[in-house]
PDB file of N, CA, C and O and ligand atoms in Angstrom:
ATOM      1  N   UNK A  30      93.661  28.825 219.626  1.00  0.00           N
ATOM      2  CA  UNK A  30      93.626  29.385 218.277  1.00  0.00           C
ATOM      3  C   UNK A  30      95.018  29.305 217.641  1.00  0.00           C
ATOM      4  O   UNK A  30      96.022  29.564 218.305  1.00  0.00           O
ATOM      5  N   UNK A  31      95.086  28.978 216.395  1.00  0.00           N
ATOM      6  CA  UNK A  31      96.367  28.885 215.695  1.00  0.00           C
ATOM      7  C   UNK A  31      96.952  30.275 215.456  1.00  0.00           C
ATOM      8  O   UNK A  31      96.232  31.249 215.273  1.00  0.00           O
ATOM      9  N   UNK A  32      98.259  30.361 215.412  1.00  0.00           N
ATOM     10  CA  UNK A  32      98.868  31.682 215.181  1.00  0.00           C
ATOM     11  C   UNK A  32      98.708  32.138 213.732  1.00  0.00           C
ATOM     12  O   UNK A  32      99.094  33.236 213.371  1.00  0.00           O
ATOM     13  N   UNK A  33      98.133  31.300 212.889  1.00  0.00           N
ATOM     14  CA  UNK A  33      97.827  31.733 211.519  1.00  0.00           C
ATOM     15  C   UNK A  33      96.641  32.693 211.489  1.00  0.00           C
ATOM     16  O   UNK A  33      96.395  33.341 210.492  1.00  0.00           O
ATOM     17  N   UNK A  34      95.882  32.730 212.584  1.00  0.00           N
ATOM     18  CA  UNK A  34      94.695  33.583 212.600  1.00  0.00           C
ATOM     19  C   UNK A  34      94.962  34.908 213.316  1.00  0.00           C
ATOM     20  O   UNK A  34      94.074  35.507 213.879  1.00  0.00           O
ATOM     21  N   UNK A  35      96.188  35.350 213.264  1.00  0.00           N
ATOM     22  CA  UNK A  35      96.560  36.622 213.896  1.00  0.00           C
ATOM     23  C   UNK A  35      95.811  37.771 213.233  1.00  0.00           C
ATOM     24  O   UNK A  35      95.621  37.786 212.016  1.00  0.00           O
ATOM     25  N   UNK A  36      95.355  38.706 214.044  1.00  0.00           N
ATOM     26  CA  UNK A  36      94.744  39.926 213.538  1.00  0.00           C
ATOM     27  C   UNK A  36      95.551  41.099 214.071  1.00  0.00           C
ATOM     28  O   UNK A  36      95.716  41.238 215.280  1.00  0.00           O
ATOM     29  N   UNK A  37      96.072  41.911 213.169  1.00  0.00           N
ATOM     30  CA  UNK A  37      96.841  43.082 213.592  1.00  0.00           C
ATOM     31  C   UNK A  37      95.997  44.330 213.382  1.00  0.00           C
ATOM     32  O   UNK A  37      95.175  44.386 212.471  1.00  0.00           O
ATOM     33  N   UNK A  38      96.230  45.309 214.236  1.00  0.00           N
ATOM     34  CA  UNK A  38      95.489  46.568 214.135  1.00  0.00           C
ATOM     35  C   UNK A  38      96.457  47.721 213.944  1.00  0.00           C
ATOM     36  O   UNK A  38      97.487  47.778 214.604  1.00  0.00           O
ATOM     37  N   UNK A  39      96.106  48.602 213.019  1.00  0.00           N
ATOM     38  CA  UNK A  39      96.905  49.805 212.778  1.00  0.00           C
ATOM     39  C   UNK A  39      95.948  50.984 212.820  1.00  0.00           C
ATOM     40  O   UNK A  39      94.965  51.018 212.090  1.00  0.00           O
ATOM     41  N   UNK A  40      96.245  51.964 213.695  1.00  0.00           N
ATOM     42  CA  UNK A  40      95.335  53.099 213.865  1.00  0.00           C
ATOM     43  C   UNK A  40      96.062  54.419 213.669  1.00  0.00           C
ATOM     44  O   UNK A  40      97.253  54.532 213.942  1.00  0.00           O
ATOM     45  N   UNK A  41      95.332  55.409 213.187  1.00  0.00           N
ATOM     46  CA  UNK A  41      95.880  56.770 213.141  1.00  0.00           C
ATOM     47  C   UNK A  41      95.116  57.668 214.124  1.00  0.00           C
ATOM     48  O   UNK A  41      95.181  58.884 214.041  1.00  0.00           O
ATOM     49  N   UNK A  42      94.345  57.060 215.007  1.00  0.00           N
ATOM     50  CA  UNK A  42      93.564  57.819 215.969  1.00  0.00           C
ATOM     51  C   UNK A  42      92.186  58.188 215.438  1.00  0.00           C
ATOM     52  O   UNK A  42      91.317  58.624 216.187  1.00  0.00           O
ATOM     53  N   UNK A  43      91.990  57.997 214.147  1.00  0.00           N
ATOM     54  CA  UNK A  43      90.728  58.335 213.494  1.00  0.00           C
ATOM     55  C   UNK A  43      90.057  57.036 213.039  1.00  0.00           C
ATOM     56  O   UNK A  43      88.924  56.741 213.419  1.00  0.00           O
ATOM     57  N   UNK A  44      90.795  56.251 212.256  1.00  0.00           N
ATOM     58  CA  UNK A  44      90.305  54.950 211.797  1.00  0.00           C
ATOM     59  C   UNK A  44      91.303  53.869 212.204  1.00  0.00           C
ATOM     60  O   UNK A  44      92.479  54.173 212.452  1.00  0.00           O
ATOM     61  N   UNK A  45      90.825  52.633 212.255  1.00  0.00           N
ATOM     62  CA  UNK A  45      91.702  51.490 212.547  1.00  0.00           C
ATOM     63  C   UNK A  45      91.566  50.471 211.434  1.00  0.00           C
ATOM     64  O   UNK A  45      90.457  50.052 211.093  1.00  0.00           O
ATOM     65  N   UNK A  46      92.715  50.118 210.858  1.00  0.00           N
ATOM     66  CA  UNK A  46      92.761  49.085 209.823  1.00  0.00           C
ATOM     67  C   UNK A  46      93.061  47.747 210.489  1.00  0.00           C
ATOM     68  O   UNK A  46      93.969  47.651 211.315  1.00  0.00           O
ATOM     69  N   UNK A  47      92.290  46.739 210.133  1.00  0.00           N
ATOM     70  CA  UNK A  47      92.552  45.373 210.595  1.00  0.00           C
ATOM     71  C   UNK A  47      93.259  44.614 209.488  1.00  0.00           C
ATOM     72  O   UNK A  47      92.876  44.687 208.322  1.00  0.00           O
ATOM     73  N   UNK A  48      94.281  43.868 209.870  1.00  0.00           N
ATOM     74  CA  UNK A  48      95.068  43.076 208.908  1.00  0.00           C
ATOM     75  C   UNK A  48      95.031  41.625 209.356  1.00  0.00           C
ATOM     76  O   UNK A  48      95.457  41.283 210.458  1.00  0.00           O
ATOM     77  N   UNK A  49      94.487  40.773 208.506  1.00  0.00           N
ATOM     78  CA  UNK A  49      94.381  39.337 208.803  1.00  0.00           C
ATOM     79  C   UNK A  49      95.194  38.580 207.751  1.00  0.00           C
ATOM     80  O   UNK A  49      94.662  38.216 206.683  1.00  0.00           O
ATOM     81  N   UNK A  50      96.477  38.381 208.027  1.00  0.00           N
ATOM     82  CA  UNK A  50      97.378  37.819 207.008  1.00  0.00           C
ATOM     83  C   UNK A  50      96.922  36.483 206.438  1.00  0.00           C
ATOM     84  O   UNK A  50      97.183  36.203 205.255  1.00  0.00           O
ATOM     85  N   UNK A  51      96.237  35.671 207.225  1.00  0.00           N
ATOM     86  CA  UNK A  51      95.822  34.357 206.714  1.00  0.00           C
ATOM     87  C   UNK A  51      94.789  34.467 205.599  1.00  0.00           C
ATOM     88  O   UNK A  51      94.556  33.507 204.868  1.00  0.00           O
ATOM     89  N   UNK A  52      94.148  35.639 205.456  1.00  0.00           N
ATOM     90  CA  UNK A  52      93.144  35.818 204.398  1.00  0.00           C
ATOM     91  C   UNK A  52      93.746  36.364 203.105  1.00  0.00           C
ATOM     92  O   UNK A  52      93.112  36.324 202.047  1.00  0.00           O
ATOM     93  N   UNK A  53      94.955  36.892 203.176  1.00  0.00           N
ATOM     94  CA  UNK A  53      95.555  37.599 202.032  1.00  0.00           C
ATOM     95  C   UNK A  53      95.804  36.644 200.865  1.00  0.00           C
ATOM     96  O   UNK A  53      96.383  35.582 201.030  1.00  0.00           O
ATOM     97  N   UNK A  54      95.340  37.057 199.680  1.00  0.00           N
ATOM     98  CA  UNK A  54      95.534  36.260 198.473  1.00  0.00           C
ATOM     99  C   UNK A  54      96.632  36.852 197.582  1.00  0.00           C
ATOM    100  O   UNK A  54      96.761  36.490 196.421  1.00  0.00           O
ATOM    101  N   UNK A  55      97.378  37.801 198.116  1.00  0.00           N
ATOM    102  CA  UNK A  55      98.539  38.396 197.435  1.00  0.00           C
ATOM    103  C   UNK A  55      98.188  38.971 196.067  1.00  0.00           C
ATOM    104  O   UNK A  55      98.897  38.808 195.091  1.00  0.00           O
ATOM    105  N   UNK A  56      97.064  39.669 196.040  1.00  0.00           N
ATOM    106  CA  UNK A  56      96.647  40.344 194.811  1.00  0.00           C
ATOM    107  C   UNK A  56      97.537  41.551 194.519  1.00  0.00           C
ATOM    108  O   UNK A  56      97.531  42.057 193.410  1.00  0.00           O
ATOM    109  N   UNK A  57      98.265  42.028 195.546  1.00  0.00           N
ATOM    110  CA  UNK A  57      99.176  43.187 195.445  1.00  0.00           C
ATOM    111  C   UNK A  57      98.439  44.507 195.275  1.00  0.00           C
ATOM    112  O   UNK A  57      99.069  45.540 195.054  1.00  0.00           O
ATOM    113  N   UNK A  58      97.112  44.481 195.350  1.00  0.00           N
ATOM    114  CA  UNK A  58      96.368  45.715 195.102  1.00  0.00           C
ATOM    115  C   UNK A  58      96.720  46.805 196.101  1.00  0.00           C
ATOM    116  O   UNK A  58      96.816  47.979 195.745  1.00  0.00           O
ATOM    117  N   UNK A  59      96.873  46.423 197.354  1.00  0.00           N
ATOM    118  CA  UNK A  59      97.079  47.450 198.387  1.00  0.00           C
ATOM    119  C   UNK A  59      98.361  48.223 198.150  1.00  0.00           C
ATOM    120  O   UNK A  59      98.364  49.446 198.140  1.00  0.00           O
ATOM    121  N   UNK A  60      99.475  47.522 197.943  1.00  0.00           N
ATOM    122  CA  UNK A  60     100.727  48.272 197.804  1.00  0.00           C
ATOM    123  C   UNK A  60     100.923  48.847 196.424  1.00  0.00           C
ATOM    124  O   UNK A  60     101.617  49.839 196.245  1.00  0.00           O
ATOM    125  N   UNK A  61     100.268  48.287 195.407  1.00  0.00           N
ATOM    126  CA  UNK A  61     100.332  48.930 194.091  1.00  0.00           C
ATOM    127  C   UNK A  61      99.467  50.189 194.086  1.00  0.00           C
ATOM    128  O   UNK A  61      99.761  51.135 193.371  1.00  0.00           O
ATOM    129  N   UNK A  62      98.430  50.199 194.896  1.00  0.00           N
ATOM    130  CA  UNK A  62      97.522  51.348 194.932  1.00  0.00           C
ATOM    131  C   UNK A  62      97.965  52.439 195.879  1.00  0.00           C
ATOM    132  O   UNK A  62      97.725  53.620 195.608  1.00  0.00           O
ATOM    133  N   UNK A  63      98.593  52.084 197.000  1.00  0.00           N
ATOM    134  CA  UNK A  63      98.919  53.091 198.013  1.00  0.00           C
ATOM    135  C   UNK A  63     100.189  52.677 198.757  1.00  0.00           C
ATOM    136  O   UNK A  63     100.171  52.389 199.952  1.00  0.00           O
ATOM    137  N   UNK A  64     101.293  52.685 198.026  1.00  0.00           N
ATOM    138  CA  UNK A  64     102.569  52.203 198.578  1.00  0.00           C
ATOM    139  C   UNK A  64     103.059  52.958 199.822  1.00  0.00           C
ATOM    140  O   UNK A  64     103.624  52.334 200.716  1.00  0.00           O
ATOM    141  N   UNK A  65     102.841  54.282 199.908  1.00  0.00           N
ATOM    142  CA  UNK A  65     103.328  54.957 201.123  1.00  0.00           C
ATOM    143  C   UNK A  65     102.721  54.373 202.401  1.00  0.00           C
ATOM    144  O   UNK A  65     103.368  54.380 203.446  1.00  0.00           O
ATOM    145  N   UNK A  66     101.495  53.875 202.316  1.00  0.00           N
ATOM    146  CA  UNK A  66     100.829  53.293 203.493  1.00  0.00           C
ATOM    147  C   UNK A  66     101.107  51.795 203.592  1.00  0.00           C
ATOM    148  O   UNK A  66     101.440  51.295 204.668  1.00  0.00           O
ATOM    149  N   UNK A  67     100.967  51.083 202.475  1.00  0.00           N
ATOM    150  CA  UNK A  67     101.100  49.620 202.484  1.00  0.00           C
ATOM    151  C   UNK A  67     102.386  49.217 201.763  1.00  0.00           C
ATOM    152  O   UNK A  67     102.399  49.081 200.533  1.00  0.00           O
ATOM    153  N   UNK A  68     103.449  49.057 202.531  1.00  0.00           N
ATOM    154  CA  UNK A  68     104.744  48.705 201.935  1.00  0.00           C
ATOM    155  C   UNK A  68     105.242  47.406 202.549  1.00  0.00           C
ATOM    156  O   UNK A  68     105.731  47.386 203.677  1.00  0.00           O
ATOM    157  N   UNK A  69     105.113  46.299 201.805  1.00  0.00           N
ATOM    158  CA  UNK A  69     105.469  44.992 202.360  1.00  0.00           C
ATOM    159  C   UNK A  69     106.955  44.842 202.681  1.00  0.00           C
ATOM    160  O   UNK A  69     107.343  43.908 203.375  1.00  0.00           O
ATOM    161  N   UNK A  70     107.794  45.756 202.211  1.00  0.00           N
ATOM    162  CA  UNK A  70     109.239  45.668 202.502  1.00  0.00           C
ATOM    163  C   UNK A  70     109.585  46.297 203.842  1.00  0.00           C
ATOM    164  O   UNK A  70     110.708  46.193 204.296  1.00  0.00           O
ATOM    165  N   UNK A  71     108.601  46.974 204.435  1.00  0.00           N
ATOM    166  CA  UNK A  71     108.864  47.744 205.654  1.00  0.00           C
ATOM    167  C   UNK A  71     108.290  47.005 206.861  1.00  0.00           C
ATOM    168  O   UNK A  71     107.352  46.221 206.738  1.00  0.00           O
ATOM    169  N   UNK A  72     108.827  47.269 208.024  1.00  0.00           N
ATOM    170  CA  UNK A  72     108.256  46.733 209.267  1.00  0.00           C
ATOM    171  C   UNK A  72     108.050  47.867 210.246  1.00  0.00           C
ATOM    172  O   UNK A  72     109.029  48.549 210.580  1.00  0.00           O
ATOM    173  N   UNK A  73     106.854  48.130 210.744  1.00  0.00           N
ATOM    174  CA  UNK A  73     105.609  47.497 210.312  1.00  0.00           C
ATOM    175  C   UNK A  73     105.250  47.927 208.889  1.00  0.00           C
ATOM    176  O   UNK A  73     105.602  49.016 208.475  1.00  0.00           O
ATOM    177  N   UNK A  74     104.571  47.075 208.191  1.00  0.00           N
ATOM    178  CA  UNK A  74     104.343  47.334 206.766  1.00  0.00           C
ATOM    179  C   UNK A  74     103.255  48.362 206.501  1.00  0.00           C
ATOM    180  O   UNK A  74     103.165  48.890 205.409  1.00  0.00           O
ATOM    181  N   UNK A  75     102.407  48.673 207.519  1.00  0.00           N
ATOM    182  CA  UNK A  75     101.349  49.664 207.370  1.00  0.00           C
ATOM    183  C   UNK A  75     101.733  50.946 208.104  1.00  0.00           C
ATOM    184  O   UNK A  75     102.034  50.913 209.297  1.00  0.00           O
ATOM    185  N   UNK A  76     101.783  52.060 207.373  1.00  0.00           N
ATOM    186  CA  UNK A  76     102.062  53.361 207.974  1.00  0.00           C
ATOM    187  C   UNK A  76     100.803  54.226 207.857  1.00  0.00           C
ATOM    188  O   UNK A  76     100.501  54.763 206.789  1.00  0.00           O
ATOM    189  N   UNK A  77     100.103  54.349 208.965  1.00  0.00           N
ATOM    190  CA  UNK A  77      98.814  55.040 208.959  1.00  0.00           C
ATOM    191  C   UNK A  77      98.950  56.556 208.831  1.00  0.00           C
ATOM    192  O   UNK A  77      97.952  57.258 208.667  1.00  0.00           O
ATOM    193  N   UNK A  78     100.179  57.060 208.916  1.00  0.00           N
ATOM    194  CA  UNK A  78     100.388  58.508 208.794  1.00  0.00           C
ATOM    195  C   UNK A  78     100.768  58.926 207.372  1.00  0.00           C
ATOM    196  O   UNK A  78     101.022  60.102 207.124  1.00  0.00           O
ATOM    197  N   UNK A  79     100.817  57.960 206.461  1.00  0.00           N
ATOM    198  CA  UNK A  79     101.339  58.255 205.129  1.00  0.00           C
ATOM    199  C   UNK A  79     100.266  58.678 204.120  1.00  0.00           C
ATOM    200  O   UNK A  79     100.588  58.996 202.976  1.00  0.00           O
ATOM    201  N   UNK A  80      99.004  58.685 204.524  1.00  0.00           N
ATOM    202  CA  UNK A  80      97.926  59.160 203.644  1.00  0.00           C
ATOM    203  C   UNK A  80      96.733  59.534 204.520  1.00  0.00           C
ATOM    204  O   UNK A  80      96.695  59.208 205.713  1.00  0.00           O
ATOM    205  N   UNK A  81      95.760  60.216 203.909  1.00  0.00           N
ATOM    206  CA  UNK A  81      94.564  60.613 204.654  1.00  0.00           C
ATOM    207  C   UNK A  81      93.695  59.396 204.968  1.00  0.00           C
ATOM    208  O   UNK A  81      93.778  58.357 204.288  1.00  0.00           O
ATOM    209  N   UNK A  82      92.867  59.517 205.989  1.00  0.00           N
ATOM    210  CA  UNK A  82      91.939  58.431 206.332  1.00  0.00           C
ATOM    211  C   UNK A  82      91.059  58.073 205.142  1.00  0.00           C
ATOM    212  O   UNK A  82      90.797  56.893 204.887  1.00  0.00           O
ATOM    213  N   UNK A  83      90.624  59.075 204.396  1.00  0.00           N
ATOM    214  CA  UNK A  83      89.758  58.829 203.235  1.00  0.00           C
ATOM    215  C   UNK A  83      90.457  57.935 202.217  1.00  0.00           C
ATOM    216  O   UNK A  83      89.870  56.983 201.692  1.00  0.00           O
ATOM    217  N   UNK A  84      91.729  58.225 201.953  1.00  0.00           N
ATOM    218  CA  UNK A  84      92.484  57.432 200.969  1.00  0.00           C
ATOM    219  C   UNK A  84      92.724  56.018 201.488  1.00  0.00           C
ATOM    220  O   UNK A  84      92.663  55.053 200.716  1.00  0.00           O
ATOM    221  N   UNK A  85      93.009  55.910 202.769  1.00  0.00           N
ATOM    222  CA  UNK A  85      93.263  54.588 203.337  1.00  0.00           C
ATOM    223  C   UNK A  85      91.993  53.739 203.271  1.00  0.00           C
ATOM    224  O   UNK A  85      92.032  52.581 202.849  1.00  0.00           O
ATOM    225  N   UNK A  86      90.865  54.309 203.639  1.00  0.00           N
ATOM    226  CA  UNK A  86      89.599  53.556 203.603  1.00  0.00           C
ATOM    227  C   UNK A  86      89.299  53.117 202.175  1.00  0.00           C
ATOM    228  O   UNK A  86      88.918  51.966 201.934  1.00  0.00           O
ATOM    229  N   UNK A  87      89.504  54.008 201.210  1.00  0.00           N
ATOM    230  CA  UNK A  87      89.228  53.667 199.810  1.00  0.00           C
ATOM    231  C   UNK A  87      90.105  52.500 199.360  1.00  0.00           C
ATOM    232  O   UNK A  87      89.641  51.578 198.679  1.00  0.00           O
ATOM    233  N   UNK A  88      91.378  52.524 199.763  1.00  0.00           N
ATOM    234  CA  UNK A  88      92.281  51.448 199.359  1.00  0.00           C
ATOM    235  C   UNK A  88      91.933  50.141 200.055  1.00  0.00           C
ATOM    236  O   UNK A  88      91.935  49.074 199.440  1.00  0.00           O
ATOM    237  N   UNK A  89      91.613  50.215 201.335  1.00  0.00           N
ATOM    238  CA  UNK A  89      91.236  49.001 202.077  1.00  0.00           C
ATOM    239  C   UNK A  89      90.006  48.354 201.422  1.00  0.00           C
ATOM    240  O   UNK A  89      89.914  47.130 201.308  1.00  0.00           O
ATOM    241  N   UNK A  90      89.084  49.179 200.959  1.00  0.00           N
ATOM    242  CA  UNK A  90      87.876  48.642 200.330  1.00  0.00           C
ATOM    243  C   UNK A  90      88.153  47.965 198.991  1.00  0.00           C
ATOM    244  O   UNK A  90      87.300  47.254 198.471  1.00  0.00           O
ATOM    245  N   UNK A  91      89.344  48.173 198.441  1.00  0.00           N
ATOM    246  CA  UNK A  91      89.747  47.510 197.191  1.00  0.00           C
ATOM    247  C   UNK A  91      90.300  46.109 197.435  1.00  0.00           C
ATOM    248  O   UNK A  91      90.531  45.356 196.485  1.00  0.00           O
ATOM    249  N   UNK A  92      90.577  45.772 198.675  1.00  0.00           N
ATOM    250  CA  UNK A  92      91.184  44.470 198.971  1.00  0.00           C
ATOM    251  C   UNK A  92      90.181  43.355 198.671  1.00  0.00           C
ATOM    252  O   UNK A  92      89.119  43.288 199.281  1.00  0.00           O
ATOM    253  N   UNK A  93      90.488  42.486 197.719  1.00  0.00           N
ATOM    254  CA  UNK A  93      89.518  41.487 197.273  1.00  0.00           C
ATOM    255  C   UNK A  93      89.277  40.360 198.275  1.00  0.00           C
ATOM    256  O   UNK A  93      88.254  39.690 198.215  1.00  0.00           O
ATOM    257  N   UNK A  94      90.206  40.162 199.186  1.00  0.00           N
ATOM    258  CA  UNK A  94      90.106  39.006 200.088  1.00  0.00           C
ATOM    259  C   UNK A  94      89.565  39.381 201.468  1.00  0.00           C
ATOM    260  O   UNK A  94      89.313  38.503 202.290  1.00  0.00           O
ATOM    261  N   UNK A  95      89.449  40.687 201.723  1.00  0.00           N
ATOM    262  CA  UNK A  95      89.076  41.216 203.037  1.00  0.00           C
ATOM    263  C   UNK A  95      90.167  40.946 204.083  1.00  0.00           C
ATOM    264  O   UNK A  95      89.901  41.003 205.280  1.00  0.00           O
ATOM    265  N   UNK A  96      91.360  40.653 203.632  1.00  0.00           N
ATOM    266  CA  UNK A  96      92.483  40.571 204.579  1.00  0.00           C
ATOM    267  C   UNK A  96      92.702  41.922 205.237  1.00  0.00           C
ATOM    268  O   UNK A  96      93.110  42.005 206.384  1.00  0.00           O
ATOM    269  N   UNK A  97      92.440  42.972 204.469  1.00  0.00           N
ATOM    270  CA  UNK A  97      92.431  44.326 205.027  1.00  0.00           C
ATOM    271  C   UNK A  97      90.987  44.733 205.203  1.00  0.00           C
ATOM    272  O   UNK A  97      90.160  44.579 204.301  1.00  0.00           O
ATOM    273  N   UNK A  98      90.675  45.280 206.372  1.00  0.00           N
ATOM    274  CA  UNK A  98      89.325  45.798 206.587  1.00  0.00           C
ATOM    275  C   UNK A  98      89.409  46.952 207.573  1.00  0.00           C
ATOM    276  O   UNK A  98      90.437  47.184 208.193  1.00  0.00           O
ATOM    277  N   UNK A  99      88.311  47.673 207.689  1.00  0.00           N
ATOM    278  CA  UNK A  99      88.234  48.790 208.645  1.00  0.00           C
ATOM    279  C   UNK A  99      87.464  48.298 209.854  1.00  0.00           C
ATOM    280  O   UNK A  99      86.415  47.668 209.727  1.00  0.00           O
ATOM    281  N   UNK A 100      88.005  48.587 211.034  1.00  0.00           N
ATOM    282  CA  UNK A 100      87.366  48.117 212.254  1.00  0.00           C
ATOM    283  C   UNK A 100      86.030  48.810 212.462  1.00  0.00           C
ATOM    284  O   UNK A 100      85.938  50.016 212.272  1.00  0.00           O
TER     285      UNK A 100
HETATM  286  S1  SF4 B 220      94.966  43.980 198.610  1.00  0.00           S
HETATM  287 FE1  SF4 B 220      94.362  42.472 200.152  1.00  0.00          FE
HETATM  288  S2  SF4 B 220      94.644  40.489 199.178  1.00  0.00           S
HETATM  289 FE2  SF4 B 220      95.774  41.991 197.975  1.00  0.00          FE
HETATM  290  S3  SF4 B 220      97.892  41.915 198.790  1.00  0.00           S
HETATM  291 FE3  SF4 B 220      96.775  43.560 199.866  1.00  0.00          FE
HETATM  292  S4  SF4 B 220      95.969  42.577 201.689  1.00  0.00           S
HETATM  293 FE4  SF4 B 220      96.521  40.940 200.293  1.00  0.00          FE
END
């Protein structure tokens, strides 16, 4: 498998967000909508402790490319 198909997982113990960078279309929706959690300037860029699970799920569902999804 090519390393372009990497899947990263970020969990807060309640929900797990899957990140598939090769699918991202750079719509910027995630970090414009919920910057404390999705901050592309930070490493790791996803902070699962920065908002409630409900808010994170709602934002992930806004991702148009499904690069972000809930496991
Ligand atoms: S919302 Fe989805 S497609 Fe848009 S930048 Fe974030 S991960 Fe990429």
